[in-house]
Amino acid sequence: MAYINMSCGQTFLSYTALRRMGQQANQPIYYPAYFETEEKTVEMLKKIYKTDNEVLIITGTGTYAIEMGLRSTFEEGEAVLVINTGIFGAVAKSILEIIGVTPVEFKVEYGKEVDIEKVRDIIKKNKNIKGLYVVHDETTTGAMQPVEELGKLCKDLDIIFAVDAISSIAGVELETDKWGIDLCFGSAQKCMNGPQGIASIAISNKVYEKIKNRKTEISSLSLDLETWRRYHEIKVKKYHQWWKTGGEEPKFTARAPHEVSLPATLVWGLQGALEDILSEGMEKRIKRHSFAGKAVRNAMDALGLERVTKDEKLVSDVVTVVRLPKGILERDFRQYMLEKYLVALGNGEIGPDNVRIGTMGISASPKYILPTISALGNSLKHFGAEVDTGKALKEAHDVLCAFEF
Ligand SMILES: *Cc1c(COP(=O)(O)O)cnc(C)c1O
């Protein structure tokens, strides 16, 4: 079935990603073609993260990257201030609890902006706080947080700055180095349009310095940044060299007789996805998302649906979250949209009364936005709401016409 995937958990796969995964079929891992693919993929990721820091690709979805970063950087007895903007902020709090690091929660109302001065006061008063964690684009509410300003704060106070950029990377502006992000988490399957199951982290030297000074050993093999650093340095780069020159075999056995591997097929897929991103160009891509997001927002307003994030300064261009009219449950609504129109929306993470419209990479296009609005308007009508779908379509169309997609 040719679904229109406007969800925000996993998006359309880029055609180059699909082709690369096909090319990979039956090619062995740990031979030159794989080494080259991986090295190239890391270099492309650095361009997208806008960083000269180390970037590691890791096995697992975005959540694995977050847990790995937090588990490796912080240890028992330390605290991290978590800005809780929605479900993904709350996930970080849970991860910290699980790994024995104290979360200091700073709650922000859904769709609202964090008060930086209050955050500064809390950190100044608690010397145990060694890091600040924020979700750049809270995918469950559609609100962005001021990462650049928070980065300045962390620099002033000399603490680690960790950012969940999983849904923002490759969709909206993100400047890892300029904004002073020490740990920046991304995943392949959101705005990158890559395969699900592979994530990445940009890591500053400050993080590695902190890890060097840990009092306790990291209680994990595969969720240890150093393990993955060895993987890339030894099992890929040194093995690649060894393949060409011979000599002594590089050792890849620091904490276990065999450490970790990446899923080769997914690395090939990610490479393809990144090729598409860079051939479009980040500047154009970000602009495209801004038109797509604006078109969806205007259409939702025309349908009379309440947006969870209303402040123009905070709205995300890659996800729009709206409340459904009273009495309509998001599950029933999404089920109807899928069965009747083959349109998949994102579920309501913050309750049964809302749905999310993702405009992530490929789906940030009139080709998918216009039929989605049409289906959404008709579905509202089916559930008894009085809406003007034609007006919503016109609003979106007017915005989309101003950009060359
Ligand atoms: C999707 C998402 C996650 C979770 O990532 P998975 O790849 O599903 O593990 C975390 N944070 C944000 C902001 C997300 O959008």
mmCIF file with all atom_site columns, N, CA and C in Angstrom, residues 115-137:
data_model
loop_
_atom_site.group_PDB
_atom_site.id
_atom_site.type_symbol
_atom_site.label_atom_id
_atom_site.label_alt_id
_atom_site.label_comp_id
_atom_site.label_asym_id
_atom_site.label_entity_id
_atom_site.label_seq_id
_atom_site.pdbx_PDB_ins_code
_atom_site.Cartn_x
_atom_site.Cartn_y
_atom_site.Cartn_z
_atom_site.occupancy
_atom_site.B_iso_or_equiv
_atom_site.pdbx_formal_charge
_atom_site.auth_seq_id
_atom_site.auth_comp_id
_atom_site.auth_asym_id
_atom_site.auth_atom_id
_atom_site.pdbx_PDB_model_num
ATOM 1  N N  . ASP A 1 115 ? 12.313 29.179 31.126 1.00 0.00 ? 115 ASP A N  1
ATOM 2  C CA . ASP A 1 115 ? 12.807 30.439 31.707 1.00 0.00 ? 115 ASP A CA 1
ATOM 3  C C  . ASP A 1 115 ? 14.292 30.242 32.059 1.00 0.00 ? 115 ASP A C  1
ATOM 4  N N  . ILE A 1 116 ? 15.144 30.805 31.217 1.00 0.00 ? 116 ILE A N  1
ATOM 5  C CA . ILE A 1 116 ? 16.581 30.532 31.356 1.00 0.00 ? 116 ILE A CA 1
ATOM 6  C C  . ILE A 1 116 ? 17.152 31.060 32.671 1.00 0.00 ? 116 ILE A C  1
ATOM 7  N N  . GLU A 1 117 ? 16.668 32.207 33.104 1.00 0.00 ? 117 GLU A N  1
ATOM 8  C CA . GLU A 1 117 ? 17.219 32.769 34.346 1.00 0.00 ? 117 GLU A CA 1
ATOM 9  C C  . GLU A 1 117 ? 16.909 31.896 35.552 1.00 0.00 ? 117 GLU A C  1
ATOM 10 N N  . LYS A 1 118 ? 15.732 31.288 35.546 1.00 0.00 ? 118 LYS A N  1
ATOM 11 C CA . LYS A 1 118 ? 15.387 30.373 36.653 1.00 0.00 ? 118 LYS A CA 1
ATOM 12 C C  . LYS A 1 118 ? 16.298 29.151 36.624 1.00 0.00 ? 118 LYS A C  1
ATOM 13 N N  . VAL A 1 119 ? 16.565 28.667 35.413 1.00 0.00 ? 119 VAL A N  1
ATOM 14 C CA . VAL A 1 119 ? 17.464 27.511 35.279 1.00 0.00 ? 119 VAL A CA 1
ATOM 15 C C  . VAL A 1 119 ? 18.855 27.881 35.791 1.00 0.00 ? 119 VAL A C  1
ATOM 16 N N  . ARG A 1 120 ? 19.308 29.079 35.437 1.00 0.00 ? 120 ARG A N  1
ATOM 17 C CA . ARG A 1 120 ? 20.621 29.545 35.892 1.00 0.00 ? 120 ARG A CA 1
ATOM 18 C C  . ARG A 1 120 ? 20.702 29.558 37.426 1.00 0.00 ? 120 ARG A C  1
ATOM 19 N N  . ASP A 1 121 ? 19.637 30.082 38.053 1.00 0.00 ? 121 ASP A N  1
ATOM 20 C CA . ASP A 1 121 ? 19.627 30.154 39.523 1.00 0.00 ? 121 ASP A CA 1
ATOM 21 C C  . ASP A 1 121 ? 19.739 28.781 40.154 1.00 0.00 ? 121 ASP A C  1
ATOM 22 N N  . ILE A 1 122 ? 18.978 27.824 39.612 1.00 0.00 ? 122 ILE A N  1
ATOM 23 C CA . ILE A 1 122 ? 18.996 26.476 40.196 1.00 0.00 ? 122 ILE A CA 1
ATOM 24 C C  . ILE A 1 122 ? 20.383 25.863 40.076 1.00 0.00 ? 122 ILE A C  1
ATOM 25 N N  . ILE A 1 123 ? 20.985 26.008 38.905 1.00 0.00 ? 123 ILE A N  1
ATOM 26 C CA . ILE A 1 123 ? 22.303 25.385 38.704 1.00 0.00 ? 123 ILE A CA 1
ATOM 27 C C  . ILE A 1 123 ? 23.351 26.054 39.601 1.00 0.00 ? 123 ILE A C  1
ATOM 28 N N  . LYS A 1 124 ? 23.258 27.373 39.719 1.00 0.00 ? 124 LYS A N  1
ATOM 29 C CA . LYS A 1 124 ? 24.237 28.096 40.552 1.00 0.00 ? 124 LYS A CA 1
ATOM 30 C C  . LYS A 1 124 ? 24.170 27.658 42.010 1.00 0.00 ? 124 LYS A C  1
ATOM 31 N N  . LYS A 1 125 ? 22.945 27.323 42.446 1.00 0.00 ? 125 LYS A N  1
ATOM 32 C CA . LYS A 1 125 ? 22.760 26.974 43.866 1.00 0.00 ? 125 LYS A CA 1
ATOM 33 C C  . LYS A 1 125 ? 23.126 25.523 44.167 1.00 0.00 ? 125 LYS A C  1
ATOM 34 N N  . ASN A 1 126 ? 23.188 24.678 43.125 1.00 0.00 ? 126 ASN A N  1
ATOM 35 C CA . ASN A 1 126 ? 23.425 23.259 43.368 1.00 0.00 ? 126 ASN A CA 1
ATOM 36 C C  . ASN A 1 126 ? 24.720 22.827 42.674 1.00 0.00 ? 126 ASN A C  1
ATOM 37 N N  . LYS A 1 127 ? 25.768 22.782 43.459 1.00 0.00 ? 127 LYS A N  1
ATOM 38 C CA . LYS A 1 127 ? 27.107 22.497 42.906 1.00 0.00 ? 127 LYS A CA 1
ATOM 39 C C  . LYS A 1 127 ? 27.216 21.064 42.375 1.00 0.00 ? 127 LYS A C  1
ATOM 40 N N  . ASN A 1 128 ? 26.236 20.261 42.733 1.00 0.00 ? 128 ASN A N  1
ATOM 41 C CA . ASN A 1 128 ? 26.262 18.865 42.294 1.00 0.00 ? 128 ASN A CA 1
ATOM 42 C C  . ASN A 1 128 ? 25.797 18.688 40.849 1.00 0.00 ? 128 ASN A C  1
ATOM 43 N N  . ILE A 1 129 ? 25.177 19.749 40.311 1.00 0.00 ? 129 ILE A N  1
ATOM 44 C CA . ILE A 1 129 ? 24.668 19.652 38.942 1.00 0.00 ? 129 ILE A CA 1
ATOM 45 C C  . ILE A 1 129 ? 25.836 19.772 37.962 1.00 0.00 ? 129 ILE A C  1
ATOM 46 N N  . LYS A 1 130 ? 26.076 18.688 37.242 1.00 0.00 ? 130 LYS A N  1
ATOM 47 C CA . LYS A 1 130 ? 27.234 18.641 36.338 1.00 0.00 ? 130 LYS A CA 1
ATOM 48 C C  . LYS A 1 130 ? 26.831 18.748 34.867 1.00 0.00 ? 130 LYS A C  1
ATOM 49 N N  . GLY A 1 131 ? 25.521 18.780 34.619 1.00 0.00 ? 131 GLY A N  1
ATOM 50 C CA . GLY A 1 131 ? 25.086 18.853 33.224 1.00 0.00 ? 131 GLY A CA 1
ATOM 51 C C  . GLY A 1 131 ? 23.680 19.409 33.100 1.00 0.00 ? 131 GLY A C  1
ATOM 52 N N  . LEU A 1 132 ? 23.387 19.905 31.890 1.00 0.00 ? 132 LEU A N  1
ATOM 53 C CA . LEU A 1 132 ? 22.044 20.391 31.571 1.00 0.00 ? 132 LEU A CA 1
ATOM 54 C C  . LEU A 1 132 ? 21.555 19.622 30.348 1.00 0.00 ? 132 LEU A C  1
ATOM 55 N N  . TYR A 1 133 ? 20.311 19.166 30.414 1.00 0.00 ? 133 TYR A N  1
ATOM 56 C CA . TYR A 1 133 ? 19.748 18.368 29.328 1.00 0.00 ? 133 TYR A CA 1
ATOM 57 C C  . TYR A 1 133 ? 18.491 19.048 28.799 1.00 0.00 ? 133 TYR A C  1
ATOM 58 N N  . VAL A 1 134 ? 18.418 19.173 27.478 1.00 0.00 ? 134 VAL A N  1
ATOM 59 C CA . VAL A 1 134 ? 17.205 19.741 26.900 1.00 0.00 ? 134 VAL A CA 1
ATOM 60 C C  . VAL A 1 134 ? 16.874 19.031 25.585 1.00 0.00 ? 134 VAL A C  1
ATOM 61 N N  . VAL A 1 135 ? 15.576 18.970 25.275 1.00 0.00 ? 135 VAL A N  1
ATOM 62 C CA . VAL A 1 135 ? 15.128 18.468 23.979 1.00 0.00 ? 135 VAL A CA 1
ATOM 63 C C  . VAL A 1 135 ? 14.988 19.685 23.064 1.00 0.00 ? 135 VAL A C  1
ATOM 64 N N  . HIS A 1 136 ? 15.704 19.670 21.964 1.00 0.00 ? 136 HIS A N  1
ATOM 65 C CA . HIS A 1 136 ? 15.676 20.825 21.054 1.00 0.00 ? 136 HIS A CA 1
ATOM 66 C C  . HIS A 1 136 ? 14.266 21.029 20.505 1.00 0.00 ? 136 HIS A C  1
ATOM 67 N N  . ASP A 1 137 ? 13.741 19.979 19.884 1.00 0.00 ? 137 ASP A N  1
ATOM 68 C CA . ASP A 1 137 ? 12.394 20.033 19.314 1.00 0.00 ? 137 ASP A CA 1
ATOM 69 C C  . ASP A 1 137 ? 11.578 18.950 20.016 1.00 0.00 ? 137 ASP A C  1
#
